[in-house]
Structure formats: C-alpha cells, structure tokens
mmCIF file of C-alpha atoms in Angstrom:
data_model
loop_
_atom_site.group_PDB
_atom_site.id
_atom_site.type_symbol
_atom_site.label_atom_id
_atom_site.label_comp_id
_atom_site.label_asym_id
_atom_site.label_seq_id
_atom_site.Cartn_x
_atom_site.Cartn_y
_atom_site.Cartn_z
ATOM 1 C CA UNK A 317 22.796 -68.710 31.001
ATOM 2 C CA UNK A 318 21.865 -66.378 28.429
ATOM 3 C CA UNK A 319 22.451 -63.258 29.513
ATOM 4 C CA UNK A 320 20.175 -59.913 28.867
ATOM 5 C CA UNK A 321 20.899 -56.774 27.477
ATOM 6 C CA UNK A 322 19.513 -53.875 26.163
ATOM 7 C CA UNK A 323 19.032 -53.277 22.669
ATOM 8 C CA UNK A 324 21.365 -51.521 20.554
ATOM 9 C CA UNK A 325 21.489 -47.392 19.571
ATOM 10 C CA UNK A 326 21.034 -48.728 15.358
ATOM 11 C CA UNK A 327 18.112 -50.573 16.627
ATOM 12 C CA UNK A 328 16.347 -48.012 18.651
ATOM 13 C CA UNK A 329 16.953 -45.718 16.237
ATOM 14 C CA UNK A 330 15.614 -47.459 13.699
ATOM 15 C CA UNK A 331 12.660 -48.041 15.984
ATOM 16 C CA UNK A 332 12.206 -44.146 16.502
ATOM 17 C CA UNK A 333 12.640 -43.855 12.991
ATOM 18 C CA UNK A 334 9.782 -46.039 11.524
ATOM 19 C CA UNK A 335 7.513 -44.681 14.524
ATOM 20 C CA UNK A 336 8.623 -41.479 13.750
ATOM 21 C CA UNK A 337 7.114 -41.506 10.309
ATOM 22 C CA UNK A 338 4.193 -43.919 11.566
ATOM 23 C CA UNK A 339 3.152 -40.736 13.119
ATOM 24 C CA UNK A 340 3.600 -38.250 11.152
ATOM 25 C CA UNK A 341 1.587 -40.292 8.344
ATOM 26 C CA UNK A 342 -1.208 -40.760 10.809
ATOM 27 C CA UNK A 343 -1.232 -36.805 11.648
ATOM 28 C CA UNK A 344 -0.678 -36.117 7.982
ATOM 29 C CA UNK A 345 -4.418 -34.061 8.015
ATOM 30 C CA UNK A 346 -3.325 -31.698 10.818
ATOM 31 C CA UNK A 347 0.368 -30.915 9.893
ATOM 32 C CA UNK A 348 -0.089 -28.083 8.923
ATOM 33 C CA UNK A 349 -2.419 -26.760 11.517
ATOM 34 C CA UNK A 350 0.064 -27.858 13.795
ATOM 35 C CA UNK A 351 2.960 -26.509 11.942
ATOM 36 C CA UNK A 352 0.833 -23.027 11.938
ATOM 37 C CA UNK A 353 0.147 -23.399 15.752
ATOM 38 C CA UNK A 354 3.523 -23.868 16.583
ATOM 39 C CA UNK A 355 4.732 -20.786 14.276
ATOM 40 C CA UNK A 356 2.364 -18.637 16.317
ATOM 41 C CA UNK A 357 3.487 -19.714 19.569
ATOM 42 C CA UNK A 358 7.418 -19.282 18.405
ATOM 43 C CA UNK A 359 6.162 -15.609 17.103
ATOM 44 C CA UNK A 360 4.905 -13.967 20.155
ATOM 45 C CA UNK A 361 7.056 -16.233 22.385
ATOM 46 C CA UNK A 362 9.071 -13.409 23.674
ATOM 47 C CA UNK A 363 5.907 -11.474 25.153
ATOM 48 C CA UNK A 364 4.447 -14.484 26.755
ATOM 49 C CA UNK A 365 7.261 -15.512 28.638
ATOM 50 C CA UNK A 366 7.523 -11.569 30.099
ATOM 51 C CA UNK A 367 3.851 -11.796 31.346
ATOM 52 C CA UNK A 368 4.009 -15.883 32.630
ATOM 53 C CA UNK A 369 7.506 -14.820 34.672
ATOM 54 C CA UNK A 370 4.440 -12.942 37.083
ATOM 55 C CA UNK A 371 2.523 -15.785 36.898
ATOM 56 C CA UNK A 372 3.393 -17.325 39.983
ATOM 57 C CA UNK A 373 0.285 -19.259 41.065
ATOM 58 C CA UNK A 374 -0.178 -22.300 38.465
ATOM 59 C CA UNK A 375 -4.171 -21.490 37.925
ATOM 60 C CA UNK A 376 -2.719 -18.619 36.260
ATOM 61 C CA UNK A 377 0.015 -20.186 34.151
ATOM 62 C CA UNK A 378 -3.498 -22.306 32.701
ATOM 63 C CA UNK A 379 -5.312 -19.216 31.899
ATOM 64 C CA UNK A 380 -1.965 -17.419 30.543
ATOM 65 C CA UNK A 381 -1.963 -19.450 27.387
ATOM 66 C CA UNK A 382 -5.671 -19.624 26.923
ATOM 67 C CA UNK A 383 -5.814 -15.774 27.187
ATOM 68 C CA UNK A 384 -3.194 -15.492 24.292
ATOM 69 C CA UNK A 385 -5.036 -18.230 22.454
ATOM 70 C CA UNK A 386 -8.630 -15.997 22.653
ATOM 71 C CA UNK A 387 -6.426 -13.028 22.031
ATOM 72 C CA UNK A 388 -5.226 -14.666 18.534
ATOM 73 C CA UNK A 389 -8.288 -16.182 17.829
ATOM 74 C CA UNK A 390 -10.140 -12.861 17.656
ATOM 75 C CA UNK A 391 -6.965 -11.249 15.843
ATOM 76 C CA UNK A 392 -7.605 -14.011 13.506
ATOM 77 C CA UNK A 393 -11.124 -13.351 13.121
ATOM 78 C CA UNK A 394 -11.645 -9.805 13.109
ATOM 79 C CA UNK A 395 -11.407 -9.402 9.238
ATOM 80 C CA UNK A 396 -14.713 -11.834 8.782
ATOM 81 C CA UNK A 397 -16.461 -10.339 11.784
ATOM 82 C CA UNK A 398 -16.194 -6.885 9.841
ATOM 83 C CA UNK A 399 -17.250 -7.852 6.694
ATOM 84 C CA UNK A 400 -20.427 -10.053 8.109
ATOM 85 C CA UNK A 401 -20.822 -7.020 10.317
ATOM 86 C CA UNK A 402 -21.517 -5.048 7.355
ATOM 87 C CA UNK A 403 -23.047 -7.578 5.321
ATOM 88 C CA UNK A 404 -25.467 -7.307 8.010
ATOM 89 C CA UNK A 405 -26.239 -3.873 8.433
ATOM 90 C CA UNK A 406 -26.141 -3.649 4.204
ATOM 91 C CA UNK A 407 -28.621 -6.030 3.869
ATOM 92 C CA UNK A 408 -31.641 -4.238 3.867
ATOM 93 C CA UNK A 409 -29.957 -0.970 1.398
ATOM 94 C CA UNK A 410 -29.345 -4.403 -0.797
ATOM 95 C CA UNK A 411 -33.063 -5.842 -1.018
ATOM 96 C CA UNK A 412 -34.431 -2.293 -1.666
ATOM 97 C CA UNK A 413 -31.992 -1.652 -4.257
ATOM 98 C CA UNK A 414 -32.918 -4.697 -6.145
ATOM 99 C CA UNK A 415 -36.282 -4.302 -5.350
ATOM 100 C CA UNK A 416 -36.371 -0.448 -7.114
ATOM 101 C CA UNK A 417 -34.418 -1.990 -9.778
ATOM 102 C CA UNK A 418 -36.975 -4.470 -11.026
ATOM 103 C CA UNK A 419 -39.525 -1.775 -10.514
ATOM 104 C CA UNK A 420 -37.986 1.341 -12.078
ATOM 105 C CA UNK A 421 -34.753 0.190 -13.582
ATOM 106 C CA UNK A 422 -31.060 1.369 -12.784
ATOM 107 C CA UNK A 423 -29.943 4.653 -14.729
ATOM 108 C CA UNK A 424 -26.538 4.894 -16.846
ATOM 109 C CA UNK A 425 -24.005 6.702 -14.630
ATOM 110 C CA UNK A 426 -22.790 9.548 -16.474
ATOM 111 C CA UNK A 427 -19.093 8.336 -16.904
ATOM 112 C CA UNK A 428 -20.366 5.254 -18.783
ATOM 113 C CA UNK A 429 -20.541 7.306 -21.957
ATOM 114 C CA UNK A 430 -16.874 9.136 -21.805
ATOM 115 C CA UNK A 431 -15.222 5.534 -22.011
ATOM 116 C CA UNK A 432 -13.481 5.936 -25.003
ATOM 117 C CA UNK A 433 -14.294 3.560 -28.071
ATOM 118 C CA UNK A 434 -16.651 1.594 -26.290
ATOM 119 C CA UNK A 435 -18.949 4.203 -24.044
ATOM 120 C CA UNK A 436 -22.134 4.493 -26.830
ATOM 121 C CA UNK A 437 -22.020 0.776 -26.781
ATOM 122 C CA UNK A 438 -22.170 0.259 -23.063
ATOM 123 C CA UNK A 439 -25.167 3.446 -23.259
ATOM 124 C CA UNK A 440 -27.233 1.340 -25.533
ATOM 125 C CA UNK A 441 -26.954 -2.053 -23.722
ATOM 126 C CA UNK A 442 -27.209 -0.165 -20.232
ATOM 127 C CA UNK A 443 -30.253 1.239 -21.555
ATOM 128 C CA UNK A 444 -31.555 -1.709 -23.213
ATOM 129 C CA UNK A 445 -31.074 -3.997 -20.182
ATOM 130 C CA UNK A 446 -30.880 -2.169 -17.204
ATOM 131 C CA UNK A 447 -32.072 1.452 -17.567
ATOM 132 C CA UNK A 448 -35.613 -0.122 -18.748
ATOM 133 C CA UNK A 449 -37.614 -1.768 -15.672
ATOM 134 C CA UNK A 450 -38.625 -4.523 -18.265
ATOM 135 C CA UNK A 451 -35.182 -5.102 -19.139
ATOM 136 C CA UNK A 452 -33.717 -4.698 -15.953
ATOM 137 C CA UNK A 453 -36.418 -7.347 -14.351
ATOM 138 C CA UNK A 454 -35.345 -9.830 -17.542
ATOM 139 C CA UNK A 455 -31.913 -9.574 -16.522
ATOM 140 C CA UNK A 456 -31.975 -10.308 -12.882
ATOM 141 C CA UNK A 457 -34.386 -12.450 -13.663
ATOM 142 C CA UNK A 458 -32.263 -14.810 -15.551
ATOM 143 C CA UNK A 459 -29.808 -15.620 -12.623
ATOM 144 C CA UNK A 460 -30.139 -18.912 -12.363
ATOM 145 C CA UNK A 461 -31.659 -19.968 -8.646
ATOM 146 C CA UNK A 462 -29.587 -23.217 -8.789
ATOM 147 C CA UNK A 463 -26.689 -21.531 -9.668
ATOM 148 C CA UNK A 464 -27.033 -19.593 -6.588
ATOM 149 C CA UNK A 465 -27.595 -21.969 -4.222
ATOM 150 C CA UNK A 466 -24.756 -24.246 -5.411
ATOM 151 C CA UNK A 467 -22.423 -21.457 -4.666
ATOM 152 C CA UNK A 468 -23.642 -20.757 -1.867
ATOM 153 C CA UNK A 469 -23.606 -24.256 -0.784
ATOM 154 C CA UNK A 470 -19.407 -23.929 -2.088
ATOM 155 C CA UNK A 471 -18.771 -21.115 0.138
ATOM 156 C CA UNK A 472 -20.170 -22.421 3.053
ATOM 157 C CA UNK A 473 -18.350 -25.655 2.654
ATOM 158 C CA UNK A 474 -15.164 -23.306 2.396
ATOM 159 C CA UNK A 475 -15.845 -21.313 5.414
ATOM 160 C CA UNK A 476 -16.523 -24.510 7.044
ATOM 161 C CA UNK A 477 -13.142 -25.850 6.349
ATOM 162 C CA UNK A 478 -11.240 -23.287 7.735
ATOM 163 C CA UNK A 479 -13.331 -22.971 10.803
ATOM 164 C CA UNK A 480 -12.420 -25.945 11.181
ATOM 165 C CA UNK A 481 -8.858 -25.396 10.483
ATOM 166 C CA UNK A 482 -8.734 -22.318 12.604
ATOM 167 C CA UNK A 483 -10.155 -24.571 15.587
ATOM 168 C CA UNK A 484 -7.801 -27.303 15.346
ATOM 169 C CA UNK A 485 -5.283 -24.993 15.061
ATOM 170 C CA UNK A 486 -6.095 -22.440 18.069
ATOM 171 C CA UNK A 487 -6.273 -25.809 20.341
ATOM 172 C CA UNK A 488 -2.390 -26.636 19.296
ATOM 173 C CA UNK A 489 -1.523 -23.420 20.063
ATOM 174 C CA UNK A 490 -3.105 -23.578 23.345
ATOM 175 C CA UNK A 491 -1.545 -26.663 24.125
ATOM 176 C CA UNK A 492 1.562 -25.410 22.510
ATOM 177 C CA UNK A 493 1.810 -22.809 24.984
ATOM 178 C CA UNK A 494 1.032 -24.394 28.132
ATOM 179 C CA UNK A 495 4.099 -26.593 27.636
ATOM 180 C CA UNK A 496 6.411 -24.887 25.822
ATOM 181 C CA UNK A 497 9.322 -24.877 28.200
ATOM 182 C CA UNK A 498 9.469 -28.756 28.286
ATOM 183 C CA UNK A 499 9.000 -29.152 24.285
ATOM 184 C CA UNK A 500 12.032 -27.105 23.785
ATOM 185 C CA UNK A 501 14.178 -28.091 26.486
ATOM 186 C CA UNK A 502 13.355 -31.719 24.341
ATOM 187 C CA UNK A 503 14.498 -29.924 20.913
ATOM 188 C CA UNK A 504 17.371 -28.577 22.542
ATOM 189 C CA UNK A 505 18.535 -31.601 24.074
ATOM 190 C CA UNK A 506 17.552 -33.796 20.576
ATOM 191 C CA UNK A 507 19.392 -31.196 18.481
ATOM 192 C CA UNK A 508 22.433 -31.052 20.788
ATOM 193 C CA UNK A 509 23.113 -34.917 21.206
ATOM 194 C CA UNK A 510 22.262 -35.347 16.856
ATOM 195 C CA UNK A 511 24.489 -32.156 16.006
ATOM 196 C CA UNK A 512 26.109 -31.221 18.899
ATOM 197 C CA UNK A 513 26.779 -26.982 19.883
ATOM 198 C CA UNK A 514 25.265 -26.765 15.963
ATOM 199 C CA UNK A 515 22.182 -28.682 16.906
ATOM 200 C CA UNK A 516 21.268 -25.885 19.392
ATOM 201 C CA UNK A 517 22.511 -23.095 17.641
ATOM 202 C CA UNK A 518 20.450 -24.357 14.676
ATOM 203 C CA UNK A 519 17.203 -24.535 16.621
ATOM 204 C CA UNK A 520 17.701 -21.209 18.141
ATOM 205 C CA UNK A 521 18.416 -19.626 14.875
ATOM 206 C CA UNK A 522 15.417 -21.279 13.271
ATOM 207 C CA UNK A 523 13.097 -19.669 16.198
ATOM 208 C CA UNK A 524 14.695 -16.452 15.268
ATOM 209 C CA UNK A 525 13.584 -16.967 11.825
ATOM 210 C CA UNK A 526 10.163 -17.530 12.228
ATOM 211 C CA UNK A 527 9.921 -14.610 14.679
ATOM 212 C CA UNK A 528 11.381 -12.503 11.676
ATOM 213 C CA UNK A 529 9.016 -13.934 9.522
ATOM 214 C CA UNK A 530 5.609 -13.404 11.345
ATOM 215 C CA UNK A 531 6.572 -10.032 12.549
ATOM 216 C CA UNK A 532 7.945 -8.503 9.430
ATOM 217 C CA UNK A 533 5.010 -9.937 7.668
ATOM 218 C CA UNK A 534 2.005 -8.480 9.998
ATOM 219 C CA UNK A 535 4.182 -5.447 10.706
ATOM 220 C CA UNK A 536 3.905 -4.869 6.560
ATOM 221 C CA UNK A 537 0.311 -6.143 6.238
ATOM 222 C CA UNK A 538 -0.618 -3.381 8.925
ATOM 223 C CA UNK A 539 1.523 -0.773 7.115
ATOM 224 C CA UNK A 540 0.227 -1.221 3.758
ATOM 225 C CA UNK A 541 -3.666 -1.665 4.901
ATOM 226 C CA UNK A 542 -2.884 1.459 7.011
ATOM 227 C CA UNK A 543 -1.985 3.528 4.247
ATOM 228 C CA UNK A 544 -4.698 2.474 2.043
ATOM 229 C CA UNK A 545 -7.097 3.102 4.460
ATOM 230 C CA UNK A 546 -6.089 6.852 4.244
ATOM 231 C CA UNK A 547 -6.918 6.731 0.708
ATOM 232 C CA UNK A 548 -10.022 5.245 1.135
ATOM 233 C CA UNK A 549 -10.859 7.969 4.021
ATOM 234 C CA UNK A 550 -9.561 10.618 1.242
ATOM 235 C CA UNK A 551 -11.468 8.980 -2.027
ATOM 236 C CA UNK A 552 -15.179 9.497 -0.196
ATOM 237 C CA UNK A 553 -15.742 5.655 0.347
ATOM 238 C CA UNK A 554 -18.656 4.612 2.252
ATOM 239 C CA UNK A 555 -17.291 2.389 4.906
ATOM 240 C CA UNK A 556 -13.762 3.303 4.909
ATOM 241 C CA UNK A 557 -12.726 1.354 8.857
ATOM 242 C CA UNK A 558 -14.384 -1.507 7.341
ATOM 243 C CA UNK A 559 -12.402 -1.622 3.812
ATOM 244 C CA UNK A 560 -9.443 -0.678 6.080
ATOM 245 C CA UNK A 561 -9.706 -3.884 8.189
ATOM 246 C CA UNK A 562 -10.262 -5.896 5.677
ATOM 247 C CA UNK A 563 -7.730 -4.662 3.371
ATOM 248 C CA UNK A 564 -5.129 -5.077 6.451
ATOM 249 C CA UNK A 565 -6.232 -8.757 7.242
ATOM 250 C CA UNK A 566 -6.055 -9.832 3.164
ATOM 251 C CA UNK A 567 -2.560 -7.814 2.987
ATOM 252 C CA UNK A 568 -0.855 -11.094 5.096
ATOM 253 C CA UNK A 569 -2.135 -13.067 1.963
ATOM 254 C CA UNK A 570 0.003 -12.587 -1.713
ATOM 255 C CA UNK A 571 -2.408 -10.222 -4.029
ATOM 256 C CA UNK A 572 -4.871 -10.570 -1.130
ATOM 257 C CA UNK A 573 -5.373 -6.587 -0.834
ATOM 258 C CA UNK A 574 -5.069 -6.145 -4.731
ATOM 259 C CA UNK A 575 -8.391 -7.346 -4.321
ATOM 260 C CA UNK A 576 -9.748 -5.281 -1.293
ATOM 261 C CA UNK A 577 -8.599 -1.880 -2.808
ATOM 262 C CA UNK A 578 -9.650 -3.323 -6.294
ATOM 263 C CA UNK A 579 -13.104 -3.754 -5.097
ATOM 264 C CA UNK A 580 -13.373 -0.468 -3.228
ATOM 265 C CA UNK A 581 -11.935 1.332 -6.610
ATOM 266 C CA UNK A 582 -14.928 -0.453 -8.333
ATOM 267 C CA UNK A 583 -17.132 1.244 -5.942
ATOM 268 C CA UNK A 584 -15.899 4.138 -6.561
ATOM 269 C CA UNK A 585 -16.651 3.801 -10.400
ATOM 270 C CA UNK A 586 -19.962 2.810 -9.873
ATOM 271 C CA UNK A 587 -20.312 5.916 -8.006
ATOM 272 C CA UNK A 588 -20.132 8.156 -10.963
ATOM 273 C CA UNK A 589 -16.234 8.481 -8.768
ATOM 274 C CA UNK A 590 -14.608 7.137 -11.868
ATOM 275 C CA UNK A 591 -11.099 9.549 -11.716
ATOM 276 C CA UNK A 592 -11.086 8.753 -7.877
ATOM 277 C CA UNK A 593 -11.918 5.441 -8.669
ATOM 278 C CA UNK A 594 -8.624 4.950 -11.201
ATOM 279 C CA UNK A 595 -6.675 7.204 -8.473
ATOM 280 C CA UNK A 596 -7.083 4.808 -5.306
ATOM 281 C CA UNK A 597 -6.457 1.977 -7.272
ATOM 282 C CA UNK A 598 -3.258 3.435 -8.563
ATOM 283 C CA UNK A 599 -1.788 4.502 -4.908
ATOM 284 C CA UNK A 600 -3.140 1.111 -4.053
ATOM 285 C CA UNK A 601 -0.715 -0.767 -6.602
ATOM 286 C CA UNK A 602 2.243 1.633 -5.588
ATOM 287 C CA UNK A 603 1.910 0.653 -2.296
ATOM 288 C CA UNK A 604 1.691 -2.713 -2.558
ATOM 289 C CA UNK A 605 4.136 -3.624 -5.428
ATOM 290 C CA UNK A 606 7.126 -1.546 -2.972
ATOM 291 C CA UNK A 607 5.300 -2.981 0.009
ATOM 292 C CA UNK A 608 5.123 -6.669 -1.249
ATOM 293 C CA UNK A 609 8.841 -7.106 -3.274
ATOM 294 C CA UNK A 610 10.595 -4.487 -1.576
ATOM 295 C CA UNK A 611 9.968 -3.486 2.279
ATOM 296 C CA UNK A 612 9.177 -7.172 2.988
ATOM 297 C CA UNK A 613 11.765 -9.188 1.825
ATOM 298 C CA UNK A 614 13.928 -7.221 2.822
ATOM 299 C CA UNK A 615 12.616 -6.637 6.504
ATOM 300 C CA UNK A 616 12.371 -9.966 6.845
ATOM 301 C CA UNK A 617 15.921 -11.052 5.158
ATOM 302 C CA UNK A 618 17.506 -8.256 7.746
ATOM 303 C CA UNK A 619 15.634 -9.983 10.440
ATOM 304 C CA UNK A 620 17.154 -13.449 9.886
ATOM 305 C CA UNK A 621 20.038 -12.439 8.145
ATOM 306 C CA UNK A 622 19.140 -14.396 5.025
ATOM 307 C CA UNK A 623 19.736 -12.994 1.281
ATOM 308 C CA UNK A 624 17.227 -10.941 -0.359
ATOM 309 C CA UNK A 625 16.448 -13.817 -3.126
ATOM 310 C CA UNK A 626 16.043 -16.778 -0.363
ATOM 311 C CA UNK A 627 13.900 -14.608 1.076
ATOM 312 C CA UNK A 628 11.754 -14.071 -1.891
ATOM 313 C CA UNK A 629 11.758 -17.261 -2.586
ATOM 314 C CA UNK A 630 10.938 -18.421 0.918
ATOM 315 C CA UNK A 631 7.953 -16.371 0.822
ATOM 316 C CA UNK A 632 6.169 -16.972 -2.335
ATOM 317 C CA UNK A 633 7.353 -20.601 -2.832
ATOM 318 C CA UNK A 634 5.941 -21.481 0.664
ATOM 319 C CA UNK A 635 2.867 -19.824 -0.247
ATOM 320 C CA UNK A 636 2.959 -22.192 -3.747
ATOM 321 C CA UNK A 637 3.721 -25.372 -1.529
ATOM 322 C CA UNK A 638 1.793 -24.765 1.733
ATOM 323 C CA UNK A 639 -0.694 -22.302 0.910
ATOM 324 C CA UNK A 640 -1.728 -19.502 3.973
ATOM 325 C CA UNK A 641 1.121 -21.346 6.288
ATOM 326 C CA UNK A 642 4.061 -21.129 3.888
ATOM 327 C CA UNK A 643 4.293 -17.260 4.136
ATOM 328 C CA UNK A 644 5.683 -18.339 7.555
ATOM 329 C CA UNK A 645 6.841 -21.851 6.932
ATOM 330 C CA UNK A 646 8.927 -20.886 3.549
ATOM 331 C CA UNK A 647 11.472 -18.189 4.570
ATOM 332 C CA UNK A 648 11.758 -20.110 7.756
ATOM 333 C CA UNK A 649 12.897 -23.139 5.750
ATOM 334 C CA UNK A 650 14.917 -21.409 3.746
ATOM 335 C CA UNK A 651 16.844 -19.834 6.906
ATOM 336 C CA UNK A 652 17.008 -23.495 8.260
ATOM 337 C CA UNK A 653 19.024 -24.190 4.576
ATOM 338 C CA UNK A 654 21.132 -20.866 4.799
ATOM 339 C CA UNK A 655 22.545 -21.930 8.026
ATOM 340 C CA UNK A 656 23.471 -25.423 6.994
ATOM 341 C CA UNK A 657 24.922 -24.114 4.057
ATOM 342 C CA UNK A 658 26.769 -21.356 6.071
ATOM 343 C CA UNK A 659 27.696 -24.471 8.660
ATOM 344 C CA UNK A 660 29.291 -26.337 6.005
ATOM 345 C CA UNK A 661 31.266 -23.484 4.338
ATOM 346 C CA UNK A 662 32.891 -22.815 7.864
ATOM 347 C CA UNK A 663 31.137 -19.337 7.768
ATOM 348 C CA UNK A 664 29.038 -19.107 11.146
ATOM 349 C CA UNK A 665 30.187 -16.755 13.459
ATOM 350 C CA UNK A 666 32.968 -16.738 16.300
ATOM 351 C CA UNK A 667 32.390 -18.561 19.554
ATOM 352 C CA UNK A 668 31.284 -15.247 21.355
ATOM 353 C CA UNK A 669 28.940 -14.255 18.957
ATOM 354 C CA UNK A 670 27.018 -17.638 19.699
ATOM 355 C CA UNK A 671 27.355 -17.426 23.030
ATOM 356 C CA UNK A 672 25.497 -14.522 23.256
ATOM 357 C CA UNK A 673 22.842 -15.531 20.533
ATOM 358 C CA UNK A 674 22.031 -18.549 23.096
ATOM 359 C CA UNK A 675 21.837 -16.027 26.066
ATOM 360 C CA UNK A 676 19.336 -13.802 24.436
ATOM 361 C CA UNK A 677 16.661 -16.353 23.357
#
C-alpha cells in the first residue's frame, strides 16, 4: 500500500517560486502603480490607524479608507485643477490678445533694446515681425494647424495615461488600506519564518524608510513652493496662489519647480519686469539648489538613518529607474541595502534598542 504524503518544503517552494514570478510578470503593467499605492498607504499609516482605533462600527472602517483615498486623490490633483482653473478664466484675455495682435500688432517692450550686444537686433526683427500688424498676422499665421493639433492630440494622450495611472493607483490604495492589518501581519510572519527576528526588524525598518521618504520629500516640496510663493507675491505677479500651487506640486518632481518659477520669471520679462524678472529667478535657484541637495537628503538620511550619499543616490537614481515613483521607491531601496549591509557587518543595534523599534510601529 502506497502510502501518501505531503509534498516536500524544496517543492512547495519551488512551486511559490515559479508562481511567484508567474504573477508578478502578469501584473508587470501595474507594478508600479501598485508599488506607489502601497508607498502612500505606508506614508500616512500612522494617522490612519489613530482615526480607525474610533472606528468601531465596520460601515465606518469601509468609509475610513475611502475617505483617505478621496483625500489623496484631490491632494494629488489640486496642482492640475489650478492650472485648468486658470486656463479657464485666461481664456478669453488670450483670444483678445491674439485677436489685437493680428489687428494692430504687439509693441517692443522697452527692455528689449538695453540687452546688451544683441537689443538693436531683437528692435528690428520685433518691429519687422511683430510690432507691424502685417507682420505680426504673417507670423502667427504661419503656425502650422497640423502641428497644433498633433500636439494637442500628444498631450491629451499623456494626460490620459496618467489619469489612468492615478486611477489604478488610488483603487490599490483603497484596497491597500482596507486590509492593511492582515497584509502585514502576512509580511511579518513571511519575513520572520525566511529571516527570523531580522526578517521583522527588516520590514519594520523598511516602513520607517518610506515614511522618511514621503514626508521629508512633501515636507520640502511645501517649503520650497512656500517660499517662492512669497517672491512671487513680492515680484508683482499676476496670479501669485496659482504659481504658488503649482510651483509646490512640481517641487515633489527633480527640476520640476525650476520650471514653474522659470516660467513666472519669463512673465515677468515680458512685463517690461525684466530686473524683477532676473531677481525671482535668482531666489528661485537659491532656494532650490539648498532645498534640493542639501535640506532633503539630509532630512530624509536623518529620518532613516541612512548616509548622506545613499540618500542622494536613492533619490535621483530612483527617479532615473522608476520615474515619479522612485523619489519614494529609491531611498527606500537603498535603506532596505543599508540594513543588510549593516546586518552582515554585525552593526545593528542592541537587543533593547529593537525591542523598542518593534513597539513603536
């Protein structure tokens, strides 16, 4: 009689293994969405669990995570509600600029001529193609309506994408959320039977990295779109809450707010503001260049204890590798590395230490 048994731990693990990556091939188009989601939902962890301890009745632990996921999702899209906002109200100044242009032409600004070397060139083909209605009309005229509508056509293909993105990402999240306490019970339990009291510690000091990451990142985003703001409340600029917003919301992205400032500088210029102009673009750069490779890696390093370089690194080689994710996803792989490496040299800290680490997440 042959007798039955179950089948062995190299089998099933080769098993999980193969299904493992079976899966992860399959859900290779929403990785990252996921991986975003679940950064989120790690990042303002701590607050949700304070509210969701008064959520006694379970209708209300359902509408606890959707109210954070609507609460993100507007966070999220506040920057593009602005600008269409204004894009909006701006549209008719627009059509009645171009409309007097073609008619009566667009005068020199004044400062055009001061440029040095090059300002009684730039008169004469200002005058020649813009100042003159004829010339002005020939001008616009010439934009090609193809050309238009394909780009057009480009950025609403783009926007489309990460609508799409943002959805798929805002229903992980959601979902992310609502069972958070049994998903990492499950990494707790999987890290702790693989690696044993390093298995948990490791998760636990991963979480903390992320955390680190997304705060000190929007906490410096804020702070450097903050301070712009007041110089674009200072330098006259029309519009200065909207610039502000928008400045704040590119700020999370690398070089993002280089352009926001850059285009509200240009304004300026255009203006006949050209010294307030080359001023706000100026305090702009200062802010952002001690902002960007100063107060950020190194909030972020003191937050998860890492080294000011892996933390540089983290940040803009995720942002290489990943794109908008890897601001988030970078330093937190890099933290995951520093504490292997840290592991392996024998340098974690004492028993106690972890012990309380464990308590306070």
């Amino acid at each position: 009689m042959i007798s039955e048994s179950g089948p062995s731990k190299t089998a099933m693990r080769v098993l999980a293994l193969v299904l493992a990556l079976a899966g992860l091939w399959v859900a290779r188009a929403f990785l990252l969405q996921i991986a975003f989601a679940v950064i989120l939902a790690v990042a303002i962890w701590p607050l949700y669990r304070r509210l969701r301890r008064r959520a006694v009745r379970p209708e209300r632990k359902f509408f606890l995570p959707l109210t954070f996921t609507i609460a993100v999702a507007a966070i999220l899209m506040l920057p593009f509600a602005v600008v269409a906002a204004e894009a909006v109200r701006d549209s008719d100044s627009a059509a009645h600029w171009l409309l007097q242009a073609t008619h009566n032409g667009v005068p020199a600004p004044g400062w055009l001529a001061s440029i040095p070397g090059a300002g009684r060139w730039l008169v004469l083909w200002w005058h020649h193609n813009l100042a003159d209605p004829h010339g002005a009309a020939a001008l616009l005229g010439r934009i090609d309506a193809g050309a238009v509508a394909g780009w057009v056509s480009s950025a609403a293909g783009s926007i489309l994408s990460w609508a799409m993105f943002i959805l798929v990402t805002l229903l992980a999240l959601f979902i992310t959320l609502r069972d958070a306490d049994r998903a990492g019970a499950a990494a707790c339990q999987l890290a702790h039977q693989l690696y044993g009291e390093f298995g948990e510690r490791f998760v636990t000091r991963l979480a903390e990295a992320i955390r680190g990451t997304v705060n000190g990142t929007i906490f410096v985003a804020f702070s450097e779109g903050a301070l712009i703001g007041l110089g674009y409340g200072f330098g006259g600029l029309a519009h200065p809450f909207a610039f502000t917003v928008v400045t704040i919301g590119f700020a999370l992205v690398p070089f993002g707010a280089w352009a926001a400032f850059g285009l509200a500088s240009l304004v300026l210029v255009l203006q006949g503001q050209a010294i307030t102009g080359a001023l706000l673009f100026g305090y702009g750069s200062a802010i952002m260049l001690t902002g960007d490779n100063l107060v950020q890696p190194a909030l972020i390093g003191n937050s998860i204890r890492l080294p000011f370089l892996w933390t540089f690194v983290g940040i803009f080689g995720g942002m290489s590798s990943f794109g908008l994710v890897g601001l988030f996803l970078g330093p937190a792989v890099m933290a995951a590395l520093f504490l292997v490496w840290r592991e392996w040299q024998g340098l974690e800290p004492p028993r106690g230490r972890r012990v309380r680490e464990r308590r306070r997440t």
